[in-house]
């Protein structure tokens, strides 16, 4: 195990945060092959002393490298460089200022007499900027022009598409023009539109196993068959796409759903290489990438996609408001000529009033502020729930996929989810099994429980986890 | 040709309008076989004298029988009983008060330097109740409850579905429970959902030829093939459904799109009989039935559907506001058990904010008032445009399908639509060819022009038609 010296030239008066300069330096060393697979990075304390910066700065830089899959931290206290696939395309350079934006969440079913509902998708109603949103909606509906009364442009309001183009570039490194964007009415509608305009029916679609059941339903109801591609500890087994001989794959690289891992950089480049090798198409669902609790968000797969093999799918359901029912596609420009006339034969399904209100909300800066705020708040909730799990459940459970997003999985060892759900109801808690996201229910580990934490307060999360622990393991506090 | 005496007992102090009592009386005589095919009804003046009522009363009753296909008026000044298929099901009795509600329209593309745009789907912005709608929207967004923040119920807001159930019963004679209603994001989305939940892909769908191209697109993109069924002078050639051996048919009985005829009662019963004979399913698109200019609206096909063979499709785009992007399906209750779980795996695509606002708009009576008002207004526009056509174009054109709805077809004899469109632009008018609604463009008569009149004022319609006449026929006023 070799130790190396890291000696970047840091501009302490510059525009870019120090941690970001350090992260970029180390990343460039890795990409240039100067830091190779297996090399161990200096310990945090040691490098902080060496560079004359705080430990936090070093930790932030390492966390960013970690989230992006350049290094791992398997060994206690140490960070090691991971294998790097040859980068086939130049990576878009993020500009280093605080542009990467985080975001919000989403409700589903009302509670009955359940006190704590750990439902995935519930939103934080208290923290939502109701007044700002209301004023945007009022301003939108007060325009008496045909753009908020009629059917609207078939691809969506052009100003909204400009805002979305700006947002996906600044937050996710995705370069696109408004002409490539199609506004849709939620992720399932996005997928349905893709099936319709790309004639995906009767085709086999590669999909992570487990994977989002809502998308599987839509694909199957369009006559597609699903080829399940197994997950490894760090995400999709890319070789499975070759052996299954699919030409289209639906993937969740930023935060695998439901298991939760972030696809490392070397696997991202392999995915893109697969698409080039097999003339494949990647459908990237980037549903909650705004919320990462360590380092900055990982750039989207689409940001690396110079060969135009990726269709990017975004949604406002997690980052803003489920009730907007607004999602979007970013289509590769090479496809636009062939799909334009198909798109034009569809009416836009999202109300132009909602579209205009969201446009105003983005233009006035509310959206960016809201995401920044929610990133802090969800970070706090994430911490509260993981600390409570550690405190109350300790050795009884393993936590899976807890680095990002608004849910995590618990593996309650040796137990069965049906029993756990029932026991939870006795202490007025509701938890969920993720089993429907597996093609074959038997493949889902029996003790898996899905914990959504976006809709509850920190104290509720703490108390809820305590109650669950009591119900499941009989521990009294 | 036999003449008959009509001697109903009319209750002049009763709740039901006299014309309605007379209409019901004659209808019952026809249904009972007492007035048979070919019998000529008394002249209006004669019957008015005989019964001691106004000529208007007789005319209203005859118009209603005419719209519902019990009689026709082919011979100048005379009304003749039409053949009546055996009624297989009892007809739902409308209650005779002024419940049948008419409705509004819809915009699409903005104008450039075109002065008069005869686009179908343009809405009357001036007459829209902006303040009432805005206040409903504000009240909806001011609720901070999860029902206007979250995803909402997958079939749509339950209060909205209650309002829709009441509306389709009162205005269209359709009995249904809110549980049978599915809120969708426009007619194309309605059709797409049907394809998905009923697995229509790879099936052949019977469709009137010509028929609405927007629906054809969706069906084809779901992998359905279209079997064109020819139109006769009074609507779909029902026997074509037998010979084509389809099991699903999409029909527009209330107002054939784009040709404009209203399907008479004997053809409606034959359609329903076909569905029973062939275990068929009828998709009834009732897109603009609110606007009939003679007599009351004809009850929907679904209102006769005791065998549960009809899926009813409604939309608010014509009757209220295109920007609501809100349509709905009424599914037969026999199908609910089998489609419920498929429906439940979809998120609702229409924003719960919009749904709640529309609910309030209906609950507060704005919707009924608006439709009543727009029925008058569109009647005036319809009159203005037909009078202008008669005055300025006279013998040069034939008007097709002018009894109902928000558009009509002109057959400009001996001319070609491409030339007519160009000539129209020279006088700052824009008109459209309906050719894309034909499967085979060659089948569309070359001189057909589609005239949408919902979005223009009466004076504009008058002036626009005058200009068109000048451009096309060189007539100077």
PDB file of N, CA, C and O in Angstrom, chain A residues 106-107 130-131 134 138 141-142 144 148-151 188 192 196 201-202 217 221-223 317-318 321-323 325 345-349 351-352, chain B residues 106-107 130-131 134 138 142 144 148-151 188 192 196 201-202 217 221-223 317-318 321-323 325 342 345-349 351-352:
ATOM      1  N   UNK A 106     -42.695  14.774  -1.453  1.00  0.00           N
ATOM      2  CA  UNK A 106     -43.949  14.299  -2.057  1.00  0.00           C
ATOM      3  C   UNK A 106     -44.874  13.355  -1.263  1.00  0.00           C
ATOM      4  O   UNK A 106     -44.445  12.280  -0.853  1.00  0.00           O
ATOM      5  N   UNK A 107     -46.136  13.683  -1.165  1.00  0.00           N
ATOM      6  CA  UNK A 107     -47.124  12.864  -0.447  1.00  0.00           C
ATOM      7  C   UNK A 107     -47.834  11.828  -1.307  1.00  0.00           C
ATOM      8  O   UNK A 107     -47.774  11.887  -2.514  1.00  0.00           O
ATOM      9  N   UNK A 130     -45.360  28.192   0.777  1.00  0.00           N
ATOM     10  CA  UNK A 130     -46.739  28.318   0.295  1.00  0.00           C
ATOM     11  C   UNK A 130     -47.045  29.689  -0.300  1.00  0.00           C
ATOM     12  O   UNK A 130     -47.668  29.795  -1.350  1.00  0.00           O
ATOM     13  N   UNK A 131     -46.605  30.753   0.387  1.00  0.00           N
ATOM     14  CA  UNK A 131     -46.974  32.088  -0.071  1.00  0.00           C
ATOM     15  C   UNK A 131     -46.337  32.421  -1.420  1.00  0.00           C
ATOM     16  O   UNK A 131     -46.976  32.994  -2.295  1.00  0.00           O
ATOM     17  N   UNK A 134     -48.125  30.397  -4.083  1.00  0.00           N
ATOM     18  CA  UNK A 134     -49.452  30.939  -4.316  1.00  0.00           C
ATOM     19  C   UNK A 134     -49.364  32.222  -5.146  1.00  0.00           C
ATOM     20  O   UNK A 134     -50.141  32.415  -6.096  1.00  0.00           O
ATOM     21  N   UNK A 138     -51.144  32.849  -8.689  1.00  0.00           N
ATOM     22  CA  UNK A 138     -52.081  33.951  -8.905  1.00  0.00           C
ATOM     23  C   UNK A 138     -51.617  34.807 -10.085  1.00  0.00           C
ATOM     24  O   UNK A 138     -52.413  35.182 -10.951  1.00  0.00           O
ATOM     25  N   UNK A 141     -52.378  32.923 -13.359  1.00  0.00           N
ATOM     26  CA  UNK A 141     -53.783  32.852 -13.780  1.00  0.00           C
ATOM     27  C   UNK A 141     -54.335  34.244 -14.082  1.00  0.00           C
ATOM     28  O   UNK A 141     -55.350  34.385 -14.770  1.00  0.00           O
ATOM     29  N   UNK A 142     -53.654  35.275 -13.594  1.00  0.00           N
ATOM     30  CA  UNK A 142     -54.131  36.631 -13.854  1.00  0.00           C
ATOM     31  C   UNK A 142     -53.822  37.103 -15.272  1.00  0.00           C
ATOM     32  O   UNK A 142     -54.384  38.087 -15.744  1.00  0.00           O
ATOM     33  N   UNK A 144     -54.390  37.146 -18.917  1.00  0.00           N
ATOM     34  CA  UNK A 144     -55.527  36.673 -19.702  1.00  0.00           C
ATOM     35  C   UNK A 144     -55.126  36.394 -21.138  1.00  0.00           C
ATOM     36  O   UNK A 144     -55.877  36.623 -22.066  1.00  0.00           O
ATOM     37  N   UNK A 148     -51.975  31.063 -21.221  1.00  0.00           N
ATOM     38  CA  UNK A 148     -52.429  30.388 -19.996  1.00  0.00           C
ATOM     39  C   UNK A 148     -53.914  30.025 -20.056  1.00  0.00           C
ATOM     40  O   UNK A 148     -54.507  29.653 -19.051  1.00  0.00           O
ATOM     41  N   UNK A 149     -54.513  30.145 -21.232  1.00  0.00           N
ATOM     42  CA  UNK A 149     -55.919  29.760 -21.375  1.00  0.00           C
ATOM     43  C   UNK A 149     -56.072  28.582 -22.334  1.00  0.00           C
ATOM     44  O   UNK A 149     -56.987  27.776 -22.205  1.00  0.00           O
ATOM     45  N   UNK A 150     -55.180  28.498 -23.278  1.00  0.00           N
ATOM     46  CA  UNK A 150     -55.320  27.499 -24.322  1.00  0.00           C
ATOM     47  C   UNK A 150     -54.583  26.204 -24.012  1.00  0.00           C
ATOM     48  O   UNK A 150     -54.272  25.903 -22.870  1.00  0.00           O
ATOM     49  N   UNK A 151     -54.309  25.457 -25.067  1.00  0.00           N
ATOM     50  CA  UNK A 151     -53.650  24.169 -24.926  1.00  0.00           C
ATOM     51  C   UNK A 151     -52.159  24.319 -24.635  1.00  0.00           C
ATOM     52  O   UNK A 151     -51.543  23.440 -24.055  1.00  0.00           O
ATOM     53  N   UNK A 188     -44.204   8.583 -14.832  1.00  0.00           N
ATOM     54  CA  UNK A 188     -44.868   7.522 -15.597  1.00  0.00           C
ATOM     55  C   UNK A 188     -45.344   8.029 -16.953  1.00  0.00           C
ATOM     56  O   UNK A 188     -45.242   7.338 -17.956  1.00  0.00           O
ATOM     57  N   UNK A 192     -44.290   6.746 -20.646  1.00  0.00           N
ATOM     58  CA  UNK A 192     -45.315   6.409 -21.637  1.00  0.00           C
ATOM     59  C   UNK A 192     -45.084   7.169 -22.947  1.00  0.00           C
ATOM     60  O   UNK A 192     -45.185   6.603 -24.038  1.00  0.00           O
ATOM     61  N   UNK A 196     -44.306   5.770 -26.740  1.00  0.00           N
ATOM     62  CA  UNK A 196     -45.123   6.126 -27.891  1.00  0.00           C
ATOM     63  C   UNK A 196     -44.299   6.771 -29.002  1.00  0.00           C
ATOM     64  O   UNK A 196     -44.449   6.433 -30.170  1.00  0.00           O
ATOM     65  N   UNK A 201     -42.727  -0.431 -27.978  1.00  0.00           N
ATOM     66  CA  UNK A 201     -43.536  -1.625 -27.735  1.00  0.00           C
ATOM     67  C   UNK A 201     -42.886  -2.849 -28.381  1.00  0.00           C
ATOM     68  O   UNK A 201     -42.199  -2.733 -29.393  1.00  0.00           O
ATOM     69  N   UNK A 202     -43.125  -3.974 -27.764  1.00  0.00           N
ATOM     70  CA  UNK A 202     -42.583  -5.264 -28.215  1.00  0.00           C
ATOM     71  C   UNK A 202     -41.067  -5.355 -28.037  1.00  0.00           C
ATOM     72  O   UNK A 202     -40.453  -6.314 -28.470  1.00  0.00           O
ATOM     73  N   UNK A 217     -44.490  -1.080 -14.668  1.00  0.00           N
ATOM     74  CA  UNK A 217     -45.906  -1.150 -15.039  1.00  0.00           C
ATOM     75  C   UNK A 217     -46.163  -0.487 -16.386  1.00  0.00           C
ATOM     76  O   UNK A 217     -46.808  -1.050 -17.263  1.00  0.00           O
ATOM     77  N   UNK A 221     -47.312  -2.291 -19.790  1.00  0.00           N
ATOM     78  CA  UNK A 221     -48.613  -1.955 -20.377  1.00  0.00           C
ATOM     79  C   UNK A 221     -48.475  -1.371 -21.781  1.00  0.00           C
ATOM     80  O   UNK A 221     -49.465  -1.234 -22.496  1.00  0.00           O
ATOM     81  N   UNK A 222     -47.251  -1.054 -22.161  1.00  0.00           N
ATOM     82  CA  UNK A 222     -46.990  -0.659 -23.550  1.00  0.00           C
ATOM     83  C   UNK A 222     -46.503  -1.853 -24.369  1.00  0.00           C
ATOM     84  O   UNK A 222     -46.090  -1.680 -25.511  1.00  0.00           O
ATOM     85  N   UNK A 223     -46.477  -3.015 -23.759  1.00  0.00           N
ATOM     86  CA  UNK A 223     -46.087  -4.202 -24.498  1.00  0.00           C
ATOM     87  C   UNK A 223     -44.594  -4.475 -24.521  1.00  0.00           C
ATOM     88  O   UNK A 223     -44.133  -5.333 -25.271  1.00  0.00           O
ATOM     89  N   UNK A 317     -41.409  16.372  -8.688  1.00  0.00           N
ATOM     90  CA  UNK A 317     -42.166  15.776  -7.584  1.00  0.00           C
ATOM     91  C   UNK A 317     -41.343  15.678  -6.310  1.00  0.00           C
ATOM     92  O   UNK A 317     -41.876  15.782  -5.213  1.00  0.00           O
ATOM     93  N   UNK A 318     -40.042  15.442  -6.461  1.00  0.00           N
ATOM     94  CA  UNK A 318     -39.208  15.327  -5.269  1.00  0.00           C
ATOM     95  C   UNK A 318     -38.582  16.675  -4.919  1.00  0.00           C
ATOM     96  O   UNK A 318     -38.490  17.042  -3.768  1.00  0.00           O
ATOM     97  N   UNK A 321     -42.732  19.922  -5.748  1.00  0.00           N
ATOM     98  CA  UNK A 321     -44.094  19.692  -5.292  1.00  0.00           C
ATOM     99  C   UNK A 321     -44.722  18.577  -6.127  1.00  0.00           C
ATOM    100  O   UNK A 321     -44.868  18.729  -7.334  1.00  0.00           O
ATOM    101  N   UNK A 322     -45.105  17.485  -5.483  1.00  0.00           N
ATOM    102  CA  UNK A 322     -45.758  16.417  -6.239  1.00  0.00           C
ATOM    103  C   UNK A 322     -46.983  16.942  -6.991  1.00  0.00           C
ATOM    104  O   UNK A 322     -47.246  16.547  -8.120  1.00  0.00           O
ATOM    105  N   UNK A 323     -47.739  17.849  -6.332  1.00  0.00           N
ATOM    106  CA  UNK A 323     -48.990  18.347  -6.918  1.00  0.00           C
ATOM    107  C   UNK A 323     -48.774  19.170  -8.181  1.00  0.00           C
ATOM    108  O   UNK A 323     -49.733  19.492  -8.871  1.00  0.00           O
ATOM    109  N   UNK A 325     -47.344  17.897 -10.618  1.00  0.00           N
ATOM    110  CA  UNK A 325     -47.448  16.827 -11.625  1.00  0.00           C
ATOM    111  C   UNK A 325     -46.693  17.252 -12.880  1.00  0.00           C
ATOM    112  O   UNK A 325     -47.257  17.319 -13.969  1.00  0.00           O
ATOM    113  N   UNK A 345     -47.944  15.863 -32.749  1.00  0.00           N
ATOM    114  CA  UNK A 345     -49.310  15.367 -32.884  1.00  0.00           C
ATOM    115  C   UNK A 345     -49.954  15.089 -31.524  1.00  0.00           C
ATOM    116  O   UNK A 345     -51.065  14.583 -31.458  1.00  0.00           O
ATOM    117  N   UNK A 346     -49.251  15.438 -30.460  1.00  0.00           N
ATOM    118  CA  UNK A 346     -49.814  15.307 -29.118  1.00  0.00           C
ATOM    119  C   UNK A 346     -50.095  16.677 -28.510  1.00  0.00           C
ATOM    120  O   UNK A 346     -49.279  17.593 -28.656  1.00  0.00           O
ATOM    121  N   UNK A 347     -51.210  16.805 -27.811  1.00  0.00           N
ATOM    122  CA  UNK A 347     -51.439  17.990 -26.994  1.00  0.00           C
ATOM    123  C   UNK A 347     -50.606  17.867 -25.720  1.00  0.00           C
ATOM    124  O   UNK A 347     -50.415  16.778 -25.194  1.00  0.00           O
ATOM    125  N   UNK A 348     -50.134  18.979 -25.249  1.00  0.00           N
ATOM    126  CA  UNK A 348     -49.398  19.020 -23.993  1.00  0.00           C
ATOM    127  C   UNK A 348     -50.364  18.665 -22.844  1.00  0.00           C
ATOM    128  O   UNK A 348     -51.452  19.228 -22.767  1.00  0.00           O
ATOM    129  N   UNK A 349     -49.968  17.739 -21.945  1.00  0.00           N
ATOM    130  CA  UNK A 349     -50.902  17.325 -20.898  1.00  0.00           C
ATOM    131  C   UNK A 349     -50.870  18.166 -19.621  1.00  0.00           C
ATOM    132  O   UNK A 349     -51.777  18.072 -18.806  1.00  0.00           O
ATOM    133  N   UNK A 351     -51.231  21.483 -17.454  1.00  0.00           N
ATOM    134  CA  UNK A 351     -51.937  22.754 -17.545  1.00  0.00           C
ATOM    135  C   UNK A 351     -50.954  23.907 -17.743  1.00  0.00           C
ATOM    136  O   UNK A 351     -50.000  24.062 -16.987  1.00  0.00           O
ATOM    137  N   UNK A 352     -51.181  24.749 -18.763  1.00  0.00           N
ATOM    138  CA  UNK A 352     -50.328  25.921 -18.963  1.00  0.00           C
ATOM    139  C   UNK A 352     -50.320  26.862 -17.749  1.00  0.00           C
ATOM    140  O   UNK A 352     -49.352  27.589 -17.558  1.00  0.00           O
TER     141      UNK A 352
ATOM    142  N   UNK B 106     -61.672  26.688 -26.757  1.00  0.00           N
ATOM    143  CA  UNK B 106     -60.262  26.309 -26.693  1.00  0.00           C
ATOM    144  C   UNK B 106     -59.239  26.833 -27.722  1.00  0.00           C
ATOM    145  O   UNK B 106     -59.441  26.632 -28.906  1.00  0.00           O
ATOM    146  N   UNK B 107     -58.125  27.371 -27.316  1.00  0.00           N
ATOM    147  CA  UNK B 107     -57.087  27.907 -28.212  1.00  0.00           C
ATOM    148  C   UNK B 107     -55.999  26.883 -28.593  1.00  0.00           C
ATOM    149  O   UNK B 107     -55.903  25.838 -27.986  1.00  0.00           O
ATOM    150  N   UNK B 130     -63.119  34.883 -15.858  1.00  0.00           N
ATOM    151  CA  UNK B 130     -61.765  34.903 -15.297  1.00  0.00           C
ATOM    152  C   UNK B 130     -61.760  35.053 -13.779  1.00  0.00           C
ATOM    153  O   UNK B 130     -61.012  34.369 -13.088  1.00  0.00           O
ATOM    154  N   UNK B 131     -62.588  35.983 -13.265  1.00  0.00           N
ATOM    155  CA  UNK B 131     -62.517  36.258 -11.826  1.00  0.00           C
ATOM    156  C   UNK B 131     -62.994  35.066 -10.996  1.00  0.00           C
ATOM    157  O   UNK B 131     -62.391  34.725  -9.978  1.00  0.00           O
ATOM    158  N   UNK B 134     -60.312  32.388 -11.186  1.00  0.00           N
ATOM    159  CA  UNK B 134     -59.149  32.772 -10.389  1.00  0.00           C
ATOM    160  C   UNK B 134     -59.442  32.574  -8.905  1.00  0.00           C
ATOM    161  O   UNK B 134     -58.599  32.049  -8.172  1.00  0.00           O
ATOM    162  N   UNK B 138     -57.349  30.260  -6.381  1.00  0.00           N
ATOM    163  CA  UNK B 138     -56.719  30.798  -5.169  1.00  0.00           C
ATOM    164  C   UNK B 138     -57.193  30.017  -3.943  1.00  0.00           C
ATOM    165  O   UNK B 138     -56.393  29.639  -3.082  1.00  0.00           O
ATOM    166  N   UNK B 142     -54.815  27.725  -1.538  1.00  0.00           N
ATOM    167  CA  UNK B 142     -54.688  28.206  -0.162  1.00  0.00           C
ATOM    168  C   UNK B 142     -54.882  27.098   0.865  1.00  0.00           C
ATOM    169  O   UNK B 142     -54.527  27.257   2.031  1.00  0.00           O
ATOM    170  N   UNK B 144     -53.753  24.103   2.722  1.00  0.00           N
ATOM    171  CA  UNK B 144     -52.410  23.548   2.870  1.00  0.00           C
ATOM    172  C   UNK B 144     -52.480  22.083   3.235  1.00  0.00           C
ATOM    173  O   UNK B 144     -51.660  21.581   3.984  1.00  0.00           O
ATOM    174  N   UNK B 148     -53.993  18.888  -1.842  1.00  0.00           N
ATOM    175  CA  UNK B 148     -53.585  19.789  -2.936  1.00  0.00           C
ATOM    176  C   UNK B 148     -52.074  19.990  -2.966  1.00  0.00           C
ATOM    177  O   UNK B 148     -51.575  20.867  -3.658  1.00  0.00           O
ATOM    178  N   UNK B 149     -51.347  19.183  -2.193  1.00  0.00           N
ATOM    179  CA  UNK B 149     -49.888  19.289  -2.223  1.00  0.00           C
ATOM    180  C   UNK B 149     -49.259  18.011  -2.759  1.00  0.00           C
ATOM    181  O   UNK B 149     -48.208  18.038  -3.379  1.00  0.00           O
ATOM    182  N   UNK B 150     -49.941  16.922  -2.524  1.00  0.00           N
ATOM    183  CA  UNK B 150     -49.358  15.635  -2.870  1.00  0.00           C
ATOM    184  C   UNK B 150     -49.758  15.146  -4.250  1.00  0.00           C
ATOM    185  O   UNK B 150     -50.182  15.923  -5.101  1.00  0.00           O
ATOM    186  N   UNK B 151     -49.624  13.838  -4.453  1.00  0.00           N
ATOM    187  CA  UNK B 151     -49.927  13.240  -5.748  1.00  0.00           C
ATOM    188  C   UNK B 151     -51.433  13.152  -5.997  1.00  0.00           C
ATOM    189  O   UNK B 151     -51.875  13.103  -7.125  1.00  0.00           O
ATOM    190  N   UNK B 188     -56.319  12.785 -25.573  1.00  0.00           N
ATOM    191  CA  UNK B 188     -55.274  11.861 -26.019  1.00  0.00           C
ATOM    192  C   UNK B 188     -54.750  11.034 -24.850  1.00  0.00           C
ATOM    193  O   UNK B 188     -54.482   9.843 -24.987  1.00  0.00           O
ATOM    194  N   UNK B 192     -54.784   7.007 -24.384  1.00  0.00           N
ATOM    195  CA  UNK B 192     -53.558   6.288 -24.035  1.00  0.00           C
ATOM    196  C   UNK B 192     -53.778   5.423 -22.790  1.00  0.00           C
ATOM    197  O   UNK B 192     -53.346   4.269 -22.736  1.00  0.00           O
ATOM    198  N   UNK B 196     -53.506   1.349 -22.306  1.00  0.00           N
ATOM    199  CA  UNK B 196     -52.636   0.726 -21.313  1.00  0.00           C
ATOM    200  C   UNK B 196     -53.407  -0.194 -20.360  1.00  0.00           C
ATOM    201  O   UNK B 196     -52.965  -1.301 -20.084  1.00  0.00           O
ATOM    202  N   UNK B 201     -53.118  -2.772 -27.322  1.00  0.00           N
ATOM    203  CA  UNK B 201     -52.060  -2.844 -28.344  1.00  0.00           C
ATOM    204  C   UNK B 201     -52.236  -4.093 -29.200  1.00  0.00           C
ATOM    205  O   UNK B 201     -52.744  -5.108 -28.732  1.00  0.00           O
ATOM    206  N   UNK B 202     -51.810  -3.972 -30.428  1.00  0.00           N
ATOM    207  CA  UNK B 202     -51.888  -5.064 -31.411  1.00  0.00           C
ATOM    208  C   UNK B 202     -53.324  -5.361 -31.818  1.00  0.00           C
ATOM    209  O   UNK B 202     -53.580  -6.300 -32.544  1.00  0.00           O
ATOM    210  N   UNK B 217     -53.447   8.909 -33.951  1.00  0.00           N
ATOM    211  CA  UNK B 217     -52.030   8.942 -33.595  1.00  0.00           C
ATOM    212  C   UNK B 217     -51.756   8.132 -32.339  1.00  0.00           C
ATOM    213  O   UNK B 217     -50.839   7.310 -32.297  1.00  0.00           O
ATOM    214  N   UNK B 221     -49.602   4.727 -32.103  1.00  0.00           N
ATOM    215  CA  UNK B 221     -48.366   4.719 -31.320  1.00  0.00           C
ATOM    216  C   UNK B 221     -48.416   3.717 -30.166  1.00  0.00           C
ATOM    217  O   UNK B 221     -47.405   3.438 -29.538  1.00  0.00           O
ATOM    218  N   UNK B 222     -49.604   3.188 -29.907  1.00  0.00           N
ATOM    219  CA  UNK B 222     -49.726   2.090 -28.952  1.00  0.00           C
ATOM    220  C   UNK B 222     -49.736   0.749 -29.675  1.00  0.00           C
ATOM    221  O   UNK B 222     -49.984  -0.282 -29.059  1.00  0.00           O
ATOM    222  N   UNK B 223     -49.544   0.778 -30.980  1.00  0.00           N
ATOM    223  CA  UNK B 223     -49.476  -0.475 -31.716  1.00  0.00           C
ATOM    224  C   UNK B 223     -50.818  -1.000 -32.186  1.00  0.00           C
ATOM    225  O   UNK B 223     -50.913  -2.136 -32.645  1.00  0.00           O
ATOM    226  N   UNK B 317     -62.092  20.641 -22.223  1.00  0.00           N
ATOM    227  CA  UNK B 317     -61.404  21.551 -23.139  1.00  0.00           C
ATOM    228  C   UNK B 317     -62.368  22.378 -23.963  1.00  0.00           C
ATOM    229  O   UNK B 317     -62.088  23.517 -24.298  1.00  0.00           O
ATOM    230  N   UNK B 318     -63.506  21.794 -24.303  1.00  0.00           N
ATOM    231  CA  UNK B 318     -64.468  22.541 -25.097  1.00  0.00           C
ATOM    232  C   UNK B 318     -65.479  23.254 -24.202  1.00  0.00           C
ATOM    233  O   UNK B 318     -65.865  24.383 -24.457  1.00  0.00           O
ATOM    234  N   UNK B 321     -62.299  25.047 -20.316  1.00  0.00           N
ATOM    235  CA  UNK B 321     -61.017  25.707 -20.513  1.00  0.00           C
ATOM    236  C   UNK B 321     -59.981  24.692 -20.977  1.00  0.00           C
ATOM    237  O   UNK B 321     -59.686  23.752 -20.248  1.00  0.00           O
ATOM    238  N   UNK B 322     -59.419  24.904 -22.170  1.00  0.00           N
ATOM    239  CA  UNK B 322     -58.385  23.968 -22.621  1.00  0.00           C
ATOM    240  C   UNK B 322     -57.240  23.879 -21.620  1.00  0.00           C
ATOM    241  O   UNK B 322     -56.701  22.805 -21.382  1.00  0.00           O
ATOM    242  N   UNK B 323     -56.889  25.036 -21.013  1.00  0.00           N
ATOM    243  CA  UNK B 323     -55.734  25.086 -20.105  1.00  0.00           C
ATOM    244  C   UNK B 323     -55.951  24.275 -18.830  1.00  0.00           C
ATOM    245  O   UNK B 323     -55.012  24.081 -18.068  1.00  0.00           O
ATOM    246  N   UNK B 325     -56.562  21.245 -19.013  1.00  0.00           N
ATOM    247  CA  UNK B 325     -56.011  19.944 -19.430  1.00  0.00           C
ATOM    248  C   UNK B 325     -56.632  18.826 -18.606  1.00  0.00           C
ATOM    249  O   UNK B 325     -55.926  18.066 -17.956  1.00  0.00           O
ATOM    250  N   UNK B 342     -54.699  -2.161 -12.092  1.00  0.00           N
ATOM    251  CA  UNK B 342     -53.851  -1.497 -13.088  1.00  0.00           C
ATOM    252  C   UNK B 342     -53.916   0.010 -12.905  1.00  0.00           C
ATOM    253  O   UNK B 342     -52.890   0.698 -12.961  1.00  0.00           O
ATOM    254  N   UNK B 345     -51.796   1.414 -10.132  1.00  0.00           N
ATOM    255  CA  UNK B 345     -50.343   1.456 -10.269  1.00  0.00           C
ATOM    256  C   UNK B 345     -49.884   2.688 -11.055  1.00  0.00           C
ATOM    257  O   UNK B 345     -48.701   2.831 -11.336  1.00  0.00           O
ATOM    258  N   UNK B 346     -50.819   3.556 -11.368  1.00  0.00           N
ATOM    259  CA  UNK B 346     -50.473   4.822 -12.032  1.00  0.00           C
ATOM    260  C   UNK B 346     -50.681   6.000 -11.084  1.00  0.00           C
ATOM    261  O   UNK B 346     -51.687   6.038 -10.369  1.00  0.00           O
ATOM    262  N   UNK B 347     -49.768   6.965 -11.139  1.00  0.00           N
ATOM    263  CA  UNK B 347     -50.012   8.236 -10.464  1.00  0.00           C
ATOM    264  C   UNK B 347     -50.976   9.056 -11.314  1.00  0.00           C
ATOM    265  O   UNK B 347     -50.936   8.997 -12.535  1.00  0.00           O
ATOM    266  N   UNK B 348     -51.805   9.810 -10.656  1.00  0.00           N
ATOM    267  CA  UNK B 348     -52.722  10.712 -11.343  1.00  0.00           C
ATOM    268  C   UNK B 348     -51.910  11.819 -12.030  1.00  0.00           C
ATOM    269  O   UNK B 348     -51.050  12.432 -11.418  1.00  0.00           O
ATOM    270  N   UNK B 349     -52.162  12.089 -13.328  1.00  0.00           N
ATOM    271  CA  UNK B 349     -51.341  13.077 -14.036  1.00  0.00           C
ATOM    272  C   UNK B 349     -51.821  14.532 -13.919  1.00  0.00           C
ATOM    273  O   UNK B 349     -51.068  15.438 -14.250  1.00  0.00           O
ATOM    274  N   UNK B 351     -52.725  17.909 -12.034  1.00  0.00           N
ATOM    275  CA  UNK B 351     -52.386  18.559 -10.767  1.00  0.00           C
ATOM    276  C   UNK B 351     -53.596  18.611  -9.844  1.00  0.00           C
ATOM    277  O   UNK B 351     -54.669  19.079 -10.227  1.00  0.00           O
ATOM    278  N   UNK B 352     -53.437  18.148  -8.594  1.00  0.00           N
ATOM    279  CA  UNK B 352     -54.537  18.241  -7.622  1.00  0.00           C
ATOM    280  C   UNK B 352     -54.986  19.684  -7.388  1.00  0.00           C
ATOM    281  O   UNK B 352     -56.134  19.899  -6.994  1.00  0.00           O
TER     282      UNK B 352
END
